[in-house]
């Protein structure tokens, strides 16, 4: 996923809106500020991303961004998606569906606390083998720094 991505980083979601022309659901647009750049983005950069509609304003996410992989399930065909939705959505899209937007827990406003950041595990997703985990409020989380090392191919 990392190798195929155009942009990878930790971003704070600043604003977002649902994109629904003529009642046809296409997804969502977000404005996000880079907290940490891992690939092709610098801290402080603001980018527009789409199209999954579940990101929370004010929360931080490890985002893996690239080209659209497939149209949303509400769209009947790729042609319909390209005509109706694609012009309204940002070029940077969340890749790998749930794997491309993982919520980061911890004080992401302070780089000195990076070693304490964890990543909330969305369900039904496989992660790099051997990624260290911890419990946060009774839920299994991945250690951010360990996940990043494994995503970029370090051991």
PDB file of C-alpha atoms in Angstrom:
ATOM      1  CA  UNK A   1       0.000   0.000   0.000  1.00  0.00           C
ATOM      2  CA  UNK A   2       2.799   2.414   0.951  1.00  0.00           C
ATOM      3  CA  UNK A   3       4.688   1.791  -2.294  1.00  0.00           C
ATOM      4  CA  UNK A   4       1.600   2.522  -4.424  1.00  0.00           C
ATOM      5  CA  UNK A   5       0.678   5.675  -2.501  1.00  0.00           C
ATOM      6  CA  UNK A   6       1.281   9.181  -3.757  1.00  0.00           C
ATOM      7  CA  UNK A   7       1.160  10.751  -0.248  1.00  0.00           C
ATOM      8  CA  UNK A   8       1.455   9.208   3.227  1.00  0.00           C
ATOM      9  CA  UNK A   9       1.346  11.076   6.511  1.00  0.00           C
ATOM     10  CA  UNK A  10      -0.460  11.846   9.725  1.00  0.00           C
ATOM     11  CA  UNK A  11      -3.124  14.483   9.134  1.00  0.00           C
ATOM     12  CA  UNK A  12      -5.563  16.390  11.308  1.00  0.00           C
ATOM     13  CA  UNK A  13      -8.991  16.610   9.662  1.00  0.00           C
ATOM     14  CA  UNK A  14      -9.899  20.303   9.635  1.00  0.00           C
ATOM     15  CA  UNK A  15     -13.213  20.269   7.767  1.00  0.00           C
ATOM     16  CA  UNK A  16     -15.333  17.973   5.680  1.00  0.00           C
ATOM     17  CA  UNK A  17     -18.533  17.750   3.684  1.00  0.00           C
ATOM     18  CA  UNK A  18     -20.586  15.070   1.980  1.00  0.00           C
ATOM     19  CA  UNK A  19     -20.611  15.151  -1.816  1.00  0.00           C
ATOM     20  CA  UNK A  20     -24.060  14.245  -3.105  1.00  0.00           C
ATOM     21  CA  UNK A  21     -25.016  15.794  -6.458  1.00  0.00           C
ATOM     22  CA  UNK A  22     -28.721  15.478  -7.257  1.00  0.00           C
ATOM     23  CA  UNK A  23     -29.117  13.102  -4.284  1.00  0.00           C
ATOM     24  CA  UNK A  24     -26.542  10.638  -5.690  1.00  0.00           C
ATOM     25  CA  UNK A  25     -24.058   9.767  -2.923  1.00  0.00           C
ATOM     26  CA  UNK A  26     -20.462  10.123  -4.126  1.00  0.00           C
ATOM     27  CA  UNK A  27     -18.493  10.317  -0.886  1.00  0.00           C
ATOM     28  CA  UNK A  28     -16.902  13.123   1.087  1.00  0.00           C
ATOM     29  CA  UNK A  29     -14.283  15.883   0.720  1.00  0.00           C
ATOM     30  CA  UNK A  30     -11.976  16.799   3.574  1.00  0.00           C
ATOM     31  CA  UNK A  31      -9.397  19.484   4.181  1.00  0.00           C
ATOM     32  CA  UNK A  32      -6.521  18.039   6.223  1.00  0.00           C
ATOM     33  CA  UNK A  33      -3.321  19.525   7.682  1.00  0.00           C
ATOM     34  CA  UNK A  34      -0.180  17.376   7.729  1.00  0.00           C
ATOM     35  CA  UNK A  35       1.192  16.781  11.208  1.00  0.00           C
ATOM     36  CA  UNK A  36       3.910  14.405  10.068  1.00  0.00           C
ATOM     37  CA  UNK A  37       4.983  13.691   6.514  1.00  0.00           C
ATOM     38  CA  UNK A  38       6.065  10.168   5.645  1.00  0.00           C
ATOM     39  CA  UNK A  39       5.941  10.347   1.841  1.00  0.00           C
ATOM     40  CA  UNK A  40       5.665  13.405  -0.456  1.00  0.00           C
ATOM     41  CA  UNK A  41       4.207  15.798   2.141  1.00  0.00           C
ATOM     42  CA  UNK A  42       5.711  18.201   4.698  1.00  0.00           C
ATOM     43  CA  UNK A  43       4.314  19.085   8.131  1.00  0.00           C
ATOM     44  CA  UNK A  44       1.935  22.025   7.894  1.00  0.00           C
ATOM     45  CA  UNK A  45       0.866  21.315   4.311  1.00  0.00           C
ATOM     46  CA  UNK A  46      -2.890  21.408   3.730  1.00  0.00           C
ATOM     47  CA  UNK A  47      -4.361  18.908   1.279  1.00  0.00           C
ATOM     48  CA  UNK A  48      -7.842  17.980   0.147  1.00  0.00           C
ATOM     49  CA  UNK A  49      -8.690  14.282   0.411  1.00  0.00           C
ATOM     50  CA  UNK A  50     -11.672  12.016  -0.193  1.00  0.00           C
ATOM     51  CA  UNK A  51     -13.810   9.989  -0.353  1.00  0.00           C
ATOM     52  CA  UNK A  52     -14.707   7.847   2.697  1.00  0.00           C
ATOM     53  CA  UNK A  53     -17.402   9.578   4.758  1.00  0.00           C
ATOM     54  CA  UNK A  54     -16.485   8.503   8.288  1.00  0.00           C
ATOM     55  CA  UNK A  55     -13.501  10.706   9.230  1.00  0.00           C
ATOM     56  CA  UNK A  56     -14.043  12.872  12.314  1.00  0.00           C
ATOM     57  CA  UNK A  57     -13.328  16.603  12.238  1.00  0.00           C
ATOM     58  CA  UNK A  58     -10.516  17.443  14.677  1.00  0.00           C
ATOM     59  CA  UNK A  59      -9.176  13.874  14.764  1.00  0.00           C
ATOM     60  CA  UNK A  60      -5.821  12.722  13.418  1.00  0.00           C
ATOM     61  CA  UNK A  61      -5.384   9.905  10.911  1.00  0.00           C
ATOM     62  CA  UNK A  62      -2.565   8.033   9.255  1.00  0.00           C
ATOM     63  CA  UNK A  63      -3.660   8.614   5.655  1.00  0.00           C
ATOM     64  CA  UNK A  64      -2.399   6.669   2.641  1.00  0.00           C
ATOM     65  CA  UNK A  65      -3.439   8.665  -0.423  1.00  0.00           C
ATOM     66  CA  UNK A  66      -3.440   7.863  -4.124  1.00  0.00           C
ATOM     67  CA  UNK A  67      -5.732   7.519  -7.141  1.00  0.00           C
ATOM     68  CA  UNK A  68      -9.321   6.265  -7.007  1.00  0.00           C
ATOM     69  CA  UNK A  69      -9.352   2.465  -6.968  1.00  0.00           C
ATOM     70  CA  UNK A  70     -13.038   1.880  -7.615  1.00  0.00           C
ATOM     71  CA  UNK A  71     -16.286   3.837  -7.519  1.00  0.00           C
ATOM     72  CA  UNK A  72     -18.413   3.792  -4.363  1.00  0.00           C
ATOM     73  CA  UNK A  73     -20.886   0.885  -4.179  1.00  0.00           C
ATOM     74  CA  UNK A  74     -23.835   3.261  -4.657  1.00  0.00           C
ATOM     75  CA  UNK A  75     -22.616   4.047  -8.184  1.00  0.00           C
ATOM     76  CA  UNK A  76     -23.734   1.552 -10.790  1.00  0.00           C
ATOM     77  CA  UNK A  77     -20.784   1.842 -13.150  1.00  0.00           C
ATOM     78  CA  UNK A  78     -17.329   3.332 -13.442  1.00  0.00           C
ATOM     79  CA  UNK A  79     -18.554   5.496 -16.331  1.00  0.00           C
ATOM     80  CA  UNK A  80     -21.344   6.910 -14.166  1.00  0.00           C
ATOM     81  CA  UNK A  81     -18.858   7.575 -11.368  1.00  0.00           C
ATOM     82  CA  UNK A  82     -16.443   9.400 -13.697  1.00  0.00           C
ATOM     83  CA  UNK A  83     -19.257  11.567 -15.087  1.00  0.00           C
ATOM     84  CA  UNK A  84     -21.135  12.288 -11.843  1.00  0.00           C
ATOM     85  CA  UNK A  85     -18.690  12.114  -8.941  1.00  0.00           C
ATOM     86  CA  UNK A  86     -15.050  12.315  -9.937  1.00  0.00           C
ATOM     87  CA  UNK A  87     -15.156  16.013 -10.971  1.00  0.00           C
ATOM     88  CA  UNK A  88     -16.520  16.886  -7.506  1.00  0.00           C
ATOM     89  CA  UNK A  89     -14.025  14.883  -5.435  1.00  0.00           C
ATOM     90  CA  UNK A  90     -10.379  15.685  -4.687  1.00  0.00           C
ATOM     91  CA  UNK A  91      -7.591  13.983  -6.635  1.00  0.00           C
ATOM     92  CA  UNK A  92      -6.083  12.535  -3.423  1.00  0.00           C
ATOM     93  CA  UNK A  93      -8.196   9.607  -2.332  1.00  0.00           C
ATOM     94  CA  UNK A  94      -7.862   7.281   0.629  1.00  0.00           C
ATOM     95  CA  UNK A  95      -6.354   4.015  -0.635  1.00  0.00           C
ATOM     96  CA  UNK A  96      -7.052   0.494   0.532  1.00  0.00           C
ATOM     97  CA  UNK A  97     -10.443   1.550   1.921  1.00  0.00           C
ATOM     98  CA  UNK A  98     -10.129   1.120   5.726  1.00  0.00           C
ATOM     99  CA  UNK A  99      -6.352   0.577   5.710  1.00  0.00           C
ATOM    100  CA  UNK A 100      -5.809   3.960   4.094  1.00  0.00           C
ATOM    101  CA  UNK A 101      -7.323   5.971   6.959  1.00  0.00           C
ATOM    102  CA  UNK A 102      -6.405   4.754  10.432  1.00  0.00           C
ATOM    103  CA  UNK A 103      -7.159   6.979  13.416  1.00  0.00           C
ATOM    104  CA  UNK A 104      -4.098   8.002  15.433  1.00  0.00           C
ATOM    105  CA  UNK A 105      -4.573   8.273  19.200  1.00  0.00           C
ATOM    106  CA  UNK A 106      -2.366  10.387  21.458  1.00  0.00           C
ATOM    107  CA  UNK A 107      -1.159  13.969  21.567  1.00  0.00           C
ATOM    108  CA  UNK A 108      -0.414  14.467  17.870  1.00  0.00           C
ATOM    109  CA  UNK A 109       0.113  18.199  18.414  1.00  0.00           C
ATOM    110  CA  UNK A 110       3.431  17.397  20.139  1.00  0.00           C
ATOM    111  CA  UNK A 111       6.098  15.651  18.022  1.00  0.00           C
ATOM    112  CA  UNK A 112       8.040  14.900  21.217  1.00  0.00           C
ATOM    113  CA  UNK A 113       5.233  12.501  22.184  1.00  0.00           C
ATOM    114  CA  UNK A 114       5.358  10.602  18.862  1.00  0.00           C
ATOM    115  CA  UNK A 115       6.588   7.456  20.623  1.00  0.00           C
ATOM    116  CA  UNK A 116       3.278   7.327  22.542  1.00  0.00           C
ATOM    117  CA  UNK A 117       1.003   7.513  19.472  1.00  0.00           C
ATOM    118  CA  UNK A 118      -1.109   4.459  18.731  1.00  0.00           C
ATOM    119  CA  UNK A 119      -3.274   3.543  15.747  1.00  0.00           C
ATOM    120  CA  UNK A 120      -6.876   2.425  16.213  1.00  0.00           C
ATOM    121  CA  UNK A 121      -7.546  -0.831  14.374  1.00  0.00           C
ATOM    122  CA  UNK A 122     -10.520  -0.766  12.021  1.00  0.00           C
ATOM    123  CA  UNK A 123     -12.137  -4.186  11.728  1.00  0.00           C
ATOM    124  CA  UNK A 124     -11.580  -6.741   8.968  1.00  0.00           C
ATOM    125  CA  UNK A 125      -8.137  -5.436   8.022  1.00  0.00           C
ATOM    126  CA  UNK A 126      -4.848  -7.328   7.914  1.00  0.00           C
ATOM    127  CA  UNK A 127      -1.768  -5.500   9.141  1.00  0.00           C
ATOM    128  CA  UNK A 128       1.919  -6.171   8.638  1.00  0.00           C
ATOM    129  CA  UNK A 129       2.890  -9.305  10.568  1.00  0.00           C
ATOM    130  CA  UNK A 130       4.712  -8.643  13.790  1.00  0.00           C
ATOM    131  CA  UNK A 131       3.405  -5.110  14.353  1.00  0.00           C
ATOM    132  CA  UNK A 132       3.465  -4.506  18.098  1.00  0.00           C
ATOM    133  CA  UNK A 133       0.123  -3.871  19.809  1.00  0.00           C
ATOM    134  CA  UNK A 134      -1.108  -2.365  23.058  1.00  0.00           C
ATOM    135  CA  UNK A 135      -4.442  -1.961  24.846  1.00  0.00           C
ATOM    136  CA  UNK A 136      -6.069   1.495  24.859  1.00  0.00           C
ATOM    137  CA  UNK A 137      -9.342   1.779  26.774  1.00  0.00           C
ATOM    138  CA  UNK A 138      -9.864  -1.975  26.375  1.00  0.00           C
ATOM    139  CA  UNK A 139      -9.270  -1.961  22.591  1.00  0.00           C
ATOM    140  CA  UNK A 140      -6.323  -3.351  20.674  1.00  0.00           C
ATOM    141  CA  UNK A 141      -4.178  -0.642  19.050  1.00  0.00           C
ATOM    142  CA  UNK A 142      -0.978  -0.737  17.008  1.00  0.00           C
ATOM    143  CA  UNK A 143       2.084   1.277  18.012  1.00  0.00           C
ATOM    144  CA  UNK A 144       2.325   4.029  15.392  1.00  0.00           C
ATOM    145  CA  UNK A 145       6.128   3.979  15.048  1.00  0.00           C
ATOM    146  CA  UNK A 146       6.189   0.190  14.622  1.00  0.00           C
ATOM    147  CA  UNK A 147       3.393   0.209  12.042  1.00  0.00           C
ATOM    148  CA  UNK A 148       5.161   2.918  10.010  1.00  0.00           C
ATOM    149  CA  UNK A 149       8.443   0.975   9.980  1.00  0.00           C
ATOM    150  CA  UNK A 150       6.645  -2.115   8.701  1.00  0.00           C
ATOM    151  CA  UNK A 151       4.623  -0.205   6.104  1.00  0.00           C
ATOM    152  CA  UNK A 152       7.737   1.272   4.541  1.00  0.00           C
ATOM    153  CA  UNK A 153       9.508  -2.092   4.564  1.00  0.00           C
ATOM    154  CA  UNK A 154      11.911  -1.770   7.473  1.00  0.00           C
ATOM    155  CA  UNK A 155      12.333  -4.711   9.845  1.00  0.00           C
TER     156      UNK A 155
END
